[in-house]
């Protein structure tokens, strides 16, 4: 099983300077960097693909320059379909790697290759391969938040927006499943589908911090509020949700659910798009540490925070750091990621067909 010693030292989790890198910039410097990034995107035939958890400035730039701001499934699809020869991926490393796996001929750059993810770090390829070897009869399904090498060992890759559907499909075919790395998401999927699943013991340090007891207390203060939860959260938090889903599904829920106030259990970066989608609604952060702490909710991914205006401009200027994936690993990973994309395309066609009927 994943052993704690395999997880790199906690210094990788906290790089205080990363949180202040862009905060120190003056308004003039920000404006200059925004202008330079626009120019460089054009000059380098590059498109900006950003995740919802990145800084609002980057999300705005992606939107304004014809890029995209999306969840990890849509980021993969957008990058693969877009004609630009360079993809500038603002997010965490697995997102850049997935882009490279799907489009090996494109240059994929990121503001900072140190931007990893606790799920990825906590699932080293060798230990994972040994775990898989213990269960040769199981279909291996891994979450997108993993390295290309782990994806290469998997039969299927899924993101949170499609994980339940894929596992339900496999379960209906009678396939027992080995799931990695997020134990909370795995447990949620198991409860939703009734599938036979063996779970790897990994977690997201951001979502794991949400507290069920504190959430219940906040709900008592706001009895009309609806609760939106990303399924990387622990079960006592998920159990109180009015909507559970990927980042894009949660943004949609803010517009579709009949409520004026929402308590949101996911990374605070998502508030930018939620405010944009539903400007009149009140959004509250779900509690993490609780009342006794100085910070009532500290839900922001320390690796997503490595993406800033300055680091993006530098990366575009230099054409580096560039994401590389060993070609053999990429071929194997492309198979499991491709299965997910094909499955998602078929599902979308089915939904369209049902709409026409
Ligand atoms: P989404 O696929 O829902 O965007 O999630 C990615 C992620 O890293 C959540 O922590
Ligand atoms: Fe990984 Fe969690 Fe950060 Fe998402 S929020 S990238 S799962 S550490």
Tab-separated table of C-alpha atoms and ligand atoms in Angstrom:
chain	number	residue	atom	x	y	z
A	1	UNK	CA	0.000	0.000	0.000
A	2	UNK	CA	1.122	3.580	-0.381
A	3	UNK	CA	3.587	4.194	2.379
A	4	UNK	CA	4.025	7.559	4.045
A	5	UNK	CA	7.759	7.536	3.409
A	6	UNK	CA	7.020	7.613	-0.326
A	7	UNK	CA	5.437	11.037	0.088
A	8	UNK	CA	7.971	13.759	-0.370
A	9	UNK	CA	8.827	16.084	2.526
A	10	UNK	CA	6.230	18.602	3.599
A	11	UNK	CA	8.420	21.437	2.321
A	12	UNK	CA	6.954	20.576	-1.077
A	13	UNK	CA	3.486	21.292	0.292
A	14	UNK	CA	4.272	24.749	1.590
A	15	UNK	CA	6.335	27.294	-0.303
A	16	UNK	CA	5.299	30.510	1.407
A	17	UNK	CA	6.941	32.684	-1.235
A	18	UNK	CA	4.635	31.169	-3.819
A	19	UNK	CA	1.607	32.723	-2.161
A	20	UNK	CA	3.096	36.185	-2.243
A	21	UNK	CA	4.834	36.086	-5.631
A	22	UNK	CA	2.116	38.004	-7.473
A	23	UNK	CA	0.739	39.818	-4.429
A	24	UNK	CA	3.893	41.947	-4.369
A	25	UNK	CA	3.279	43.230	-7.887
A	26	UNK	CA	2.135	46.810	-8.359
A	27	UNK	CA	-0.959	47.577	-10.451
A	28	UNK	CA	1.319	48.943	-13.237
A	29	UNK	CA	3.439	45.791	-13.231
A	30	UNK	CA	0.353	43.602	-13.422
A	31	UNK	CA	-0.932	45.585	-16.371
A	32	UNK	CA	2.452	45.335	-18.115
A	33	UNK	CA	2.592	41.571	-17.541
A	34	UNK	CA	-0.973	41.082	-18.804
A	35	UNK	CA	-0.075	42.978	-22.005
A	36	UNK	CA	3.167	41.033	-22.456
A	37	UNK	CA	1.366	37.690	-21.971
A	38	UNK	CA	-1.200	38.629	-24.648
A	39	UNK	CA	1.645	39.495	-27.064
A	40	UNK	CA	3.587	36.346	-26.280
A	41	UNK	CA	0.580	34.071	-26.703
A	42	UNK	CA	0.188	35.522	-30.176
A	43	UNK	CA	3.902	35.461	-31.091
A	44	UNK	CA	4.403	31.888	-29.848
A	45	UNK	CA	1.211	30.519	-31.460
A	46	UNK	CA	0.181	29.530	-27.946
A	47	UNK	CA	-3.148	29.133	-26.190
A	48	UNK	CA	-3.719	29.452	-22.457
A	49	UNK	CA	-5.548	26.545	-20.817
A	50	UNK	CA	-6.306	27.294	-17.165
A	51	UNK	CA	-7.962	25.435	-14.322
A	52	UNK	CA	-10.708	27.014	-12.191
A	53	UNK	CA	-8.446	26.966	-9.121
A	54	UNK	CA	-5.832	29.292	-10.632
A	55	UNK	CA	-5.658	32.995	-9.903
A	56	UNK	CA	-8.599	35.051	-11.245
A	57	UNK	CA	-6.142	37.155	-13.305
A	58	UNK	CA	-5.047	34.062	-15.222
A	59	UNK	CA	-8.625	32.897	-15.695
A	60	UNK	CA	-9.568	36.297	-17.150
A	61	UNK	CA	-6.547	36.223	-19.481
A	62	UNK	CA	-7.445	32.729	-20.727
A	63	UNK	CA	-10.991	33.856	-21.467
A	64	UNK	CA	-9.946	37.112	-23.140
A	65	UNK	CA	-7.348	35.491	-25.395
A	66	UNK	CA	-9.463	32.635	-26.765
A	67	UNK	CA	-8.129	30.009	-24.362
A	68	UNK	CA	-10.214	28.140	-21.842
A	69	UNK	CA	-10.901	27.931	-18.143
A	70	UNK	CA	-12.196	24.505	-17.280
A	71	UNK	CA	-12.190	21.357	-15.186
A	72	UNK	CA	-9.521	18.775	-15.855
A	73	UNK	CA	-11.601	16.788	-18.390
A	74	UNK	CA	-12.418	19.851	-20.474
A	75	UNK	CA	-8.811	21.127	-20.249
A	76	UNK	CA	-7.652	17.835	-21.812
A	77	UNK	CA	-10.269	18.003	-24.562
A	78	UNK	CA	-9.693	21.672	-25.339
A	79	UNK	CA	-5.911	21.351	-25.600
A	80	UNK	CA	-6.175	18.311	-27.856
A	81	UNK	CA	-8.685	19.962	-30.212
A	82	UNK	CA	-7.121	23.441	-30.410
A	83	UNK	CA	-4.885	24.196	-33.439
A	84	UNK	CA	-2.213	26.156	-31.473
A	85	UNK	CA	1.235	24.567	-31.584
A	86	UNK	CA	2.011	25.516	-27.970
A	87	UNK	CA	-0.237	24.844	-24.987
A	88	UNK	CA	0.415	27.018	-21.939
A	89	UNK	CA	-1.163	25.034	-19.121
A	90	UNK	CA	-1.925	26.939	-15.915
A	91	UNK	CA	-2.764	24.306	-13.363
A	92	UNK	CA	-0.861	21.430	-11.838
A	93	UNK	CA	1.643	19.104	-13.408
A	94	UNK	CA	-0.669	16.194	-14.176
A	95	UNK	CA	-2.743	18.550	-16.324
A	96	UNK	CA	0.333	19.495	-18.374
A	97	UNK	CA	1.308	15.848	-18.655
A	98	UNK	CA	-2.156	14.848	-19.857
A	99	UNK	CA	-1.951	17.574	-22.503
A	100	UNK	CA	1.447	16.237	-23.625
A	101	UNK	CA	0.188	12.636	-23.660
A	102	UNK	CA	-2.712	13.616	-25.908
A	103	UNK	CA	-0.710	15.913	-28.180
A	104	UNK	CA	2.928	14.757	-28.215
A	105	UNK	CA	3.750	16.989	-31.201
A	106	UNK	CA	2.791	20.165	-29.354
A	107	UNK	CA	5.050	22.076	-27.022
A	108	UNK	CA	3.427	22.086	-23.572
A	109	UNK	CA	4.732	24.663	-21.142
A	110	UNK	CA	3.715	25.469	-17.576
A	111	UNK	CA	4.504	28.432	-15.318
A	112	UNK	CA	6.101	26.083	-12.744
A	113	UNK	CA	6.754	22.350	-13.040
A	114	UNK	CA	6.908	22.124	-9.239
A	115	UNK	CA	3.132	22.526	-9.272
A	116	UNK	CA	2.243	19.003	-8.296
A	117	UNK	CA	-0.707	17.521	-6.389
A	118	UNK	CA	-0.808	15.525	-3.147
A	119	UNK	CA	-2.670	12.738	-4.957
A	120	UNK	CA	0.051	12.476	-7.588
A	121	UNK	CA	2.868	12.699	-5.022
A	122	UNK	CA	1.188	10.058	-2.866
A	123	UNK	CA	0.966	7.514	-5.686
A	124	UNK	CA	4.504	6.696	-6.879
A	125	UNK	CA	4.474	4.597	-10.086
A	126	UNK	CA	6.599	1.699	-8.748
A	127	UNK	CA	4.608	1.241	-5.546
A	128	UNK	CA	1.407	1.562	-7.539
A	129	UNK	CA	2.510	-1.079	-10.061
A	130	UNK	CA	3.271	-3.462	-7.182
A	131	UNK	CA	-0.197	-2.770	-5.737
A	132	UNK	CA	-1.800	-3.553	-9.134
A	133	UNK	CA	0.191	-6.789	-9.350
A	134	UNK	CA	-1.540	-7.974	-6.169
A	135	UNK	CA	-4.931	-7.755	-7.924
A	136	UNK	CA	-4.439	-9.041	-11.479
A	137	UNK	CA	-8.172	-9.807	-11.857
A	138	UNK	CA	-9.231	-6.187	-11.269
A	139	UNK	CA	-9.781	-3.463	-13.851
A	140	UNK	CA	-7.448	-0.599	-12.937
A	141	UNK	CA	-9.183	2.785	-12.891
A	142	UNK	CA	-7.126	5.821	-11.919
A	143	UNK	CA	-8.064	9.400	-11.293
A	144	UNK	CA	-6.596	11.986	-13.672
A	145	UNK	CA	-4.637	13.482	-10.727
A	146	UNK	CA	-1.743	11.053	-11.288
A	147	UNK	CA	1.535	10.950	-13.195
A	148	UNK	CA	1.678	9.773	-16.807
A	149	UNK	CA	3.494	6.647	-15.565
A	150	UNK	CA	0.571	5.727	-13.281
A	151	UNK	CA	-1.885	6.393	-16.108
A	152	UNK	CA	0.217	4.124	-18.318
A	153	UNK	CA	-0.332	1.255	-15.838
A	154	UNK	CA	-4.123	1.822	-15.798
A	155	UNK	CA	-6.918	0.427	-17.943
A	156	UNK	CA	-8.965	3.601	-17.538
A	157	UNK	CA	-8.344	7.186	-16.502
A	158	UNK	CA	-11.282	9.220	-15.184
A	159	UNK	CA	-11.840	12.747	-13.938
A	160	UNK	CA	-14.341	13.610	-11.239
A	161	UNK	CA	-16.926	14.679	-13.823
A	162	UNK	CA	-17.160	11.207	-15.315
A	163	UNK	CA	-15.825	8.831	-12.642
A	164	UNK	CA	-19.219	7.595	-11.388
A	165	UNK	CA	-20.494	6.924	-14.931
A	166	UNK	CA	-17.383	4.968	-15.960
A	167	UNK	CA	-17.312	2.846	-12.799
A	168	UNK	CA	-21.070	2.168	-13.048
A	169	UNK	CA	-20.539	1.020	-16.649
A	170	UNK	CA	-17.684	-1.311	-15.620
A	171	UNK	CA	-19.653	-2.602	-12.614
A	172	UNK	CA	-22.630	-3.440	-14.849
A	173	UNK	CA	-20.242	-5.500	-16.982
A	174	UNK	CA	-19.285	-7.432	-13.847
A	175	UNK	CA	-15.748	-6.038	-13.566
A	176	UNK	CA	-14.175	-5.701	-10.075
A	177	UNK	CA	-12.155	-2.511	-9.765
A	178	UNK	CA	-8.874	-1.321	-8.367
A	179	UNK	CA	-9.172	2.409	-7.734
A	180	UNK	CA	-6.417	4.983	-7.109
A	181	UNK	CA	-5.409	7.297	-5.657
A	182	UNK	CA	-8.149	9.320	-3.875
A	183	UNK	CA	-9.731	7.209	-1.131
A	184	UNK	CA	-12.570	9.699	-0.503
A	185	UNK	CA	-13.554	9.908	-4.153
A	186	UNK	CA	-13.200	6.108	-4.405
A	187	UNK	CA	-15.451	5.618	-1.389
A	188	UNK	CA	-18.018	8.041	-2.857
A	189	UNK	CA	-18.021	6.224	-6.203
A	190	UNK	CA	-18.387	2.883	-4.438
A	191	UNK	CA	-21.405	4.150	-2.503
A	192	UNK	CA	-22.959	5.596	-5.671
A	193	UNK	CA	-22.467	2.512	-7.840
A	194	UNK	CA	-22.264	-0.470	-5.457
A	195	UNK	CA	-19.139	-1.555	-7.393
A	196	UNK	CA	-16.595	-3.954	-5.905
A	197	UNK	CA	-13.619	-1.610	-5.403
A	198	UNK	CA	-10.227	-1.912	-3.750
A	199	UNK	CA	-8.965	1.581	-2.845
A	200	UNK	CA	-5.500	3.103	-2.770
A	201	UNK	CA	-4.924	5.226	0.347
A	202	UNK	CA	-4.418	8.719	-1.107
A	203	UNK	CA	-6.047	12.084	-0.475
A	204	UNK	CA	-6.140	15.719	-1.545
A	205	UNK	CA	-4.724	17.909	1.222
A	206	UNK	CA	-7.123	20.713	0.316
A	207	UNK	CA	-10.422	18.788	0.295
A	208	UNK	CA	-9.449	16.474	3.131
A	209	UNK	CA	-9.371	19.532	5.399
A	210	UNK	CA	-13.128	20.213	5.172
A	211	UNK	CA	-14.884	19.315	8.416
A	212	UNK	CA	-18.351	17.762	8.642
A	213	UNK	CA	-19.021	19.042	12.185
A	214	UNK	CA	-18.041	22.608	11.285
A	215	UNK	CA	-20.075	22.460	8.083
A	216	UNK	CA	-23.154	21.402	10.059
A	217	UNK	CA	-22.626	24.401	12.386
A	218	UNK	CA	-22.352	26.804	9.431
A	219	UNK	CA	-25.512	25.334	7.902
A	220	UNK	CA	-27.375	26.072	11.136
A	221	UNK	CA	-26.303	29.718	10.754
A	222	UNK	CA	-27.553	29.710	7.126
A	223	UNK	CA	-30.487	27.289	7.020
A	224	UNK	CA	-31.551	28.313	3.480
A	225	UNK	CA	-28.085	27.777	2.003
A	226	UNK	CA	-27.425	24.899	-0.364
A	227	UNK	CA	-24.168	22.946	-0.018
A	228	UNK	CA	-21.883	22.209	-2.988
A	229	UNK	CA	-19.127	19.633	-2.509
A	230	UNK	CA	-16.276	18.318	-4.616
A	231	UNK	CA	-16.117	14.513	-4.162
A	232	UNK	CA	-12.477	14.592	-3.018
A	233	UNK	CA	-13.957	15.638	0.355
A	234	UNK	CA	-14.482	13.240	3.281
A	235	UNK	CA	-17.821	11.377	3.570
A	236	UNK	CA	-19.220	13.484	6.497
A	237	UNK	CA	-18.951	16.540	4.213
A	238	UNK	CA	-20.312	14.821	1.093
A	239	UNK	CA	-23.300	13.528	3.102
A	240	UNK	CA	-24.469	17.118	3.688
A	241	UNK	CA	-24.274	18.117	0.013
A	242	UNK	CA	-27.122	19.301	-2.192
A	243	UNK	CA	-24.817	18.811	-5.189
A	244	UNK	CA	-21.640	16.718	-5.500
A	245	UNK	CA	-19.540	17.070	-8.624
A	246	UNK	CA	-16.512	18.223	-10.547
A	247	UNK	CA	-15.584	21.885	-10.573
A	248	UNK	CA	-17.639	22.607	-13.717
A	249	UNK	CA	-20.612	20.668	-12.332
A	250	UNK	CA	-20.474	22.751	-9.132
A	251	UNK	CA	-20.380	26.007	-11.118
A	252	UNK	CA	-23.441	24.835	-13.063
A	253	UNK	CA	-25.175	23.948	-9.776
A	254	UNK	CA	-24.848	27.556	-8.556
A	255	UNK	CA	-26.843	28.725	-11.557
A	256	UNK	CA	-29.360	25.869	-11.576
A	257	UNK	CA	-30.209	25.278	-7.905
A	258	UNK	CA	-32.979	27.354	-6.430
A	259	UNK	CA	-31.104	29.176	-3.650
A	260	UNK	CA	-29.537	32.580	-3.008
A	261	UNK	CA	-26.754	31.350	-0.714
A	262	UNK	CA	-24.300	28.491	-1.235
A	263	UNK	CA	-21.689	26.894	0.992
A	264	UNK	CA	-18.884	25.683	-1.241
A	265	UNK	CA	-16.535	22.833	-0.285
A	266	UNK	CA	-13.767	23.075	-2.845
A	267	UNK	CA	-10.741	25.268	-3.631
A	268	UNK	CA	-11.533	28.978	-3.280
A	269	UNK	CA	-10.218	29.701	-6.799
A	270	UNK	CA	-13.586	28.501	-8.094
A	271	UNK	CA	-15.344	31.548	-6.640
A	272	UNK	CA	-14.226	33.680	-9.593
A	273	UNK	CA	-16.263	31.681	-12.113
A	274	UNK	CA	-19.127	31.118	-9.681
A	275	UNK	CA	-19.481	34.876	-9.161
A	276	UNK	CA	-19.327	35.391	-12.907
A	277	UNK	CA	-21.984	32.702	-13.541
A	278	UNK	CA	-24.334	33.885	-10.757
A	279	UNK	CA	-23.422	37.478	-9.819
A	280	UNK	CA	-26.284	38.036	-7.378
A	281	UNK	CA	-25.743	34.953	-5.267
A	282	UNK	CA	-23.913	34.732	-1.938
A	283	UNK	CA	-21.068	32.224	-1.755
A	284	UNK	CA	-19.602	31.044	1.548
A	285	UNK	CA	-16.471	28.972	2.008
A	286	UNK	CA	-17.022	25.629	3.721
A	287	UNK	CA	-15.077	25.485	7.002
A	288	UNK	CA	-11.747	23.734	7.294
A	289	UNK	CA	-9.876	24.231	10.553
A	290	UNK	CA	-12.935	25.481	12.423
A	291	UNK	CA	-13.830	28.114	14.960
A	292	UNK	CA	-10.784	27.736	17.171
A	293	UNK	CA	-8.313	28.496	14.365
A	294	UNK	CA	-7.245	31.853	12.985
A	295	UNK	CA	-8.366	30.781	9.533
A	296	UNK	CA	-11.901	29.458	9.267
A	297	UNK	CA	-11.385	28.178	5.766
A	298	UNK	CA	-7.974	27.856	4.182
A	299	UNK	CA	-9.054	25.938	1.114
A	300	UNK	CA	-6.539	26.897	-1.527
A	301	UNK	CA	-4.276	24.458	-3.306
A	302	UNK	CA	-0.633	25.439	-2.639
A	303	UNK	CA	0.399	24.105	-6.041
A	304	UNK	CA	-2.272	25.872	-8.042
A	305	UNK	CA	-0.985	29.017	-6.301
A	306	UNK	CA	2.365	28.615	-8.094
A	307	UNK	CA	0.697	29.842	-11.279
A	308	UNK	CA	1.049	33.610	-11.508
A	309	UNK	CA	1.311	36.403	-14.070
A	310	UNK	CA	5.067	36.624	-13.639
A	311	UNK	CA	5.746	32.880	-13.895
A	312	UNK	CA	3.438	32.577	-16.912
A	313	UNK	CA	5.108	35.496	-18.714
A	314	UNK	CA	8.558	34.022	-18.014
A	315	UNK	CA	7.485	30.595	-19.299
A	316	UNK	CA	6.050	32.051	-22.508
A	317	UNK	CA	9.131	34.193	-23.024
A	318	UNK	CA	11.519	31.229	-22.623
A	319	UNK	CA	9.309	28.495	-24.063
A	320	UNK	CA	10.129	26.676	-20.814
A	321	UNK	CA	9.736	24.924	-18.477
A	322	UNK	CA	8.432	22.405	-20.933
A	323	UNK	CA	6.541	19.249	-20.002
A	324	UNK	CA	8.143	16.050	-21.300
A	325	UNK	CA	6.704	12.557	-21.119
A	326	UNK	CA	8.714	9.517	-22.109
A	327	UNK	CA	7.264	8.429	-25.519
A	328	UNK	CA	6.591	4.806	-24.485
A	329	UNK	CA	4.820	5.944	-21.331
A	330	UNK	CA	2.833	8.438	-23.398
A	331	UNK	CA	1.586	5.731	-25.786
A	332	UNK	CA	0.357	3.577	-22.901
A	333	UNK	CA	-1.177	6.548	-21.054
A	334	UNK	CA	-2.880	7.735	-24.245
A	335	UNK	CA	-4.785	4.435	-24.356
A	336	UNK	CA	-6.314	4.846	-20.882
A	337	UNK	CA	-6.960	8.596	-21.259
A	338	UNK	CA	-8.384	7.977	-24.747
A	339	UNK	CA	-10.886	5.464	-23.327
A	340	UNK	CA	-12.222	8.180	-21.050
A	341	UNK	CA	-12.485	10.723	-23.877
A	342	UNK	CA	-14.278	8.217	-26.131
A	343	UNK	CA	-16.627	7.287	-23.297
A	344	UNK	CA	-17.367	10.977	-22.630
A	345	UNK	CA	-18.043	11.605	-26.327
A	346	UNK	CA	-20.445	8.650	-26.503
A	347	UNK	CA	-22.251	9.833	-23.376
A	348	UNK	CA	-22.611	13.332	-24.845
A	349	UNK	CA	-24.090	11.865	-28.056
A	350	UNK	CA	-26.535	9.759	-26.029
A	351	UNK	CA	-27.673	12.813	-24.074
A	352	UNK	CA	-28.129	14.760	-27.345
A	353	UNK	CA	-30.063	11.822	-28.829
A	354	UNK	CA	-32.345	11.659	-25.776
A	355	UNK	CA	-32.941	15.408	-26.153
A	356	UNK	CA	-33.990	14.975	-29.801
A	357	UNK	CA	-36.287	12.006	-29.085
B	1	LIG	P1	-11.847	18.799	-11.527
B	1	LIG	O1	-11.623	17.719	-12.533
B	1	LIG	O2	-13.205	18.708	-10.887
B	1	LIG	O3	-11.585	20.138	-12.103
B	1	LIG	O4	-10.851	18.560	-10.295
B	1	LIG	C1	-9.481	18.703	-10.402
B	1	LIG	C2	-8.873	18.834	-9.080
B	1	LIG	O5	-7.677	18.836	-8.943
B	1	LIG	C3	-9.740	18.963	-7.925
B	1	LIG	O6	-8.999	19.138	-6.769
B	2	LIG	FE1	-4.389	18.040	-6.154
B	2	LIG	FE2	-6.030	18.778	-4.252
B	2	LIG	FE3	-4.546	20.613	-5.488
B	2	LIG	FE4	-6.620	19.418	-6.775
B	2	LIG	S1	-6.743	20.787	-4.997
B	2	LIG	S2	-4.584	19.784	-7.562
B	2	LIG	S3	-6.490	17.358	-5.906
B	2	LIG	S4	-3.816	18.936	-4.173
